[in-house]
Amino acid sequence: MRIEAGRARELDVLQEIERAAGRWFRDIGMDEIADDEPPTLESLGSYARSGGLWVVTPEPGSRPVAYALTEPVDGCLHVEQISVHPDSARRGIGRALLDELAARAAADGIPALTLTTFADVPWNAPYYARLGFRALAAGDLTPGLRQIRADEAAAGLDRWPRLCMRRETSRPVGPAPARSPYSPRGTSVAAGRTTTKPPSGAHPR
């Protein structure tokens, strides 16, 4: 398994991953989330150009089976999206991708990963809690996270309970990664998709 920066020629594959991962939400009656369109090619391309797109491939030259979108928000690395294709479910890919992001963030002196997710969906908040994320109270949200939550509410996602979570990074053992997922673009927030597909077939949020 390889985790590396995403490339422009892979973007349509990432949309396929996102659509496939949506089926898990349909199974629990969240059809609106299942039917949500994946990030546009333009949006994915923007993440790729800024260094915020990371993909997982089984071997060199193979098609991606998972991806993550990240961006800086208030000094932390925010995981805007993470999805794993259902055919590659339950192999620890989501965990490995988040661990890699945490290690790279730590190497850059970034204190934490953050994300937003559905509170009651088993493969969302409970899954992230098992991976070291903790729920943030409303009073603990930074301005950027508050804006993300406001954008989600405006998009209708608060029909289901949602929350913000944070995972502290730790200093990696051994040499620092060659390339960082952090691109210093201030604290702006992309307004795209903010749902998390299941780790067993997909993804954060």
Short mmCIF file of N, CA and C in Angstrom, two decimals, residues 78 114-119 125 133-138 140-142 144-146 148-149 152 162-166:
data_model
loop_
_atom_site.label_atom_id
_atom_site.label_comp_id
_atom_site.label_asym_id
_atom_site.label_seq_id
_atom_site.Cartn_x
_atom_site.Cartn_y
_atom_site.Cartn_z
N HIS A 78 -7.01 20.35 8.74
CA HIS A 78 -8.41 19.93 8.71
C HIS A 78 -8.62 18.89 7.62
N THR A 114 -8.16 18.05 12.56
CA THR A 114 -9.55 18.30 12.91
C THR A 114 -10.44 17.79 11.79
N LEU A 115 -11.70 17.57 12.11
CA LEU A 115 -12.69 17.18 11.11
C LEU A 115 -14.07 17.40 11.69
N THR A 116 -15.07 17.38 10.83
CA THR A 116 -16.46 17.39 11.27
C THR A 116 -17.10 16.10 10.77
N THR A 117 -18.09 15.60 11.51
CA THR A 117 -18.64 14.29 11.16
C THR A 117 -20.02 14.10 11.77
N PHE A 118 -20.71 13.06 11.35
CA PHE A 118 -22.00 12.72 11.94
C PHE A 118 -21.79 12.04 13.29
N ALA A 119 -22.50 12.52 14.29
CA ALA A 119 -22.28 12.04 15.66
C ALA A 119 -22.75 10.61 15.87
N ALA A 125 -18.35 9.41 13.86
CA ALA A 125 -17.76 9.83 15.14
C ALA A 125 -17.25 8.67 15.99
N PHE A 133 -9.45 10.61 17.98
CA PHE A 133 -10.12 11.90 17.91
C PHE A 133 -11.04 12.08 19.11
N ARG A 134 -11.18 13.31 19.57
CA ARG A 134 -12.10 13.62 20.66
C ARG A 134 -13.09 14.69 20.19
N ALA A 135 -14.31 14.59 20.70
CA ALA A 135 -15.34 15.56 20.34
C ALA A 135 -15.03 16.91 20.99
N LEU A 136 -15.29 17.98 20.26
CA LEU A 136 -15.09 19.32 20.77
C LEU A 136 -16.43 19.94 21.16
N ALA A 137 -16.46 20.54 22.35
CA ALA A 137 -17.65 21.29 22.77
C ALA A 137 -17.76 22.56 21.94
N ALA A 138 -18.97 23.10 21.88
CA ALA A 138 -19.19 24.30 21.06
C ALA A 138 -18.25 25.43 21.46
N ASP A 140 -15.29 25.24 22.42
CA ASP A 140 -13.89 24.96 22.08
C ASP A 140 -13.59 25.14 20.59
N LEU A 141 -14.61 25.48 19.81
CA LEU A 141 -14.42 25.60 18.37
C LEU A 141 -13.66 26.89 18.03
N THR A 142 -12.72 26.78 17.13
CA THR A 142 -12.00 27.94 16.63
C THR A 142 -12.87 28.65 15.59
N GLY A 144 -12.48 29.17 12.44
CA GLY A 144 -12.60 28.41 11.20
C GLY A 144 -13.54 27.24 11.32
N LEU A 145 -13.49 26.53 12.43
CA LEU A 145 -14.40 25.40 12.64
C LEU A 145 -15.84 25.87 12.80
N ARG A 146 -16.03 27.00 13.46
CA ARG A 146 -17.39 27.54 13.57
C ARG A 146 -17.95 27.88 12.19
N ILE A 148 -17.10 26.42 9.35
CA ILE A 148 -17.40 25.15 8.70
C ILE A 148 -18.75 24.62 9.15
N ARG A 149 -18.99 24.65 10.46
CA ARG A 149 -20.26 24.16 10.97
C ARG A 149 -21.43 25.01 10.48
N GLU A 152 -22.15 23.93 7.00
CA GLU A 152 -22.83 22.64 6.99
C GLU A 152 -24.30 22.80 7.34
N ARG A 162 -24.33 16.53 14.19
CA ARG A 162 -22.96 16.58 13.74
C ARG A 162 -22.09 17.22 14.82
N LEU A 163 -20.81 16.96 14.74
CA LEU A 163 -19.89 17.55 15.70
C LEU A 163 -18.51 17.71 15.09
N CYS A 164 -17.68 18.49 15.76
CA CYS A 164 -16.28 18.66 15.38
C CYS A 164 -15.43 17.76 16.27
N MET A 165 -14.36 17.23 15.71
CA MET A 165 -13.46 16.38 16.46
C MET A 165 -12.01 16.81 16.21
N ARG A 166 -11.15 16.48 17.16
CA ARG A 166 -9.74 16.88 17.08
C ARG A 166 -8.87 15.72 17.56
#
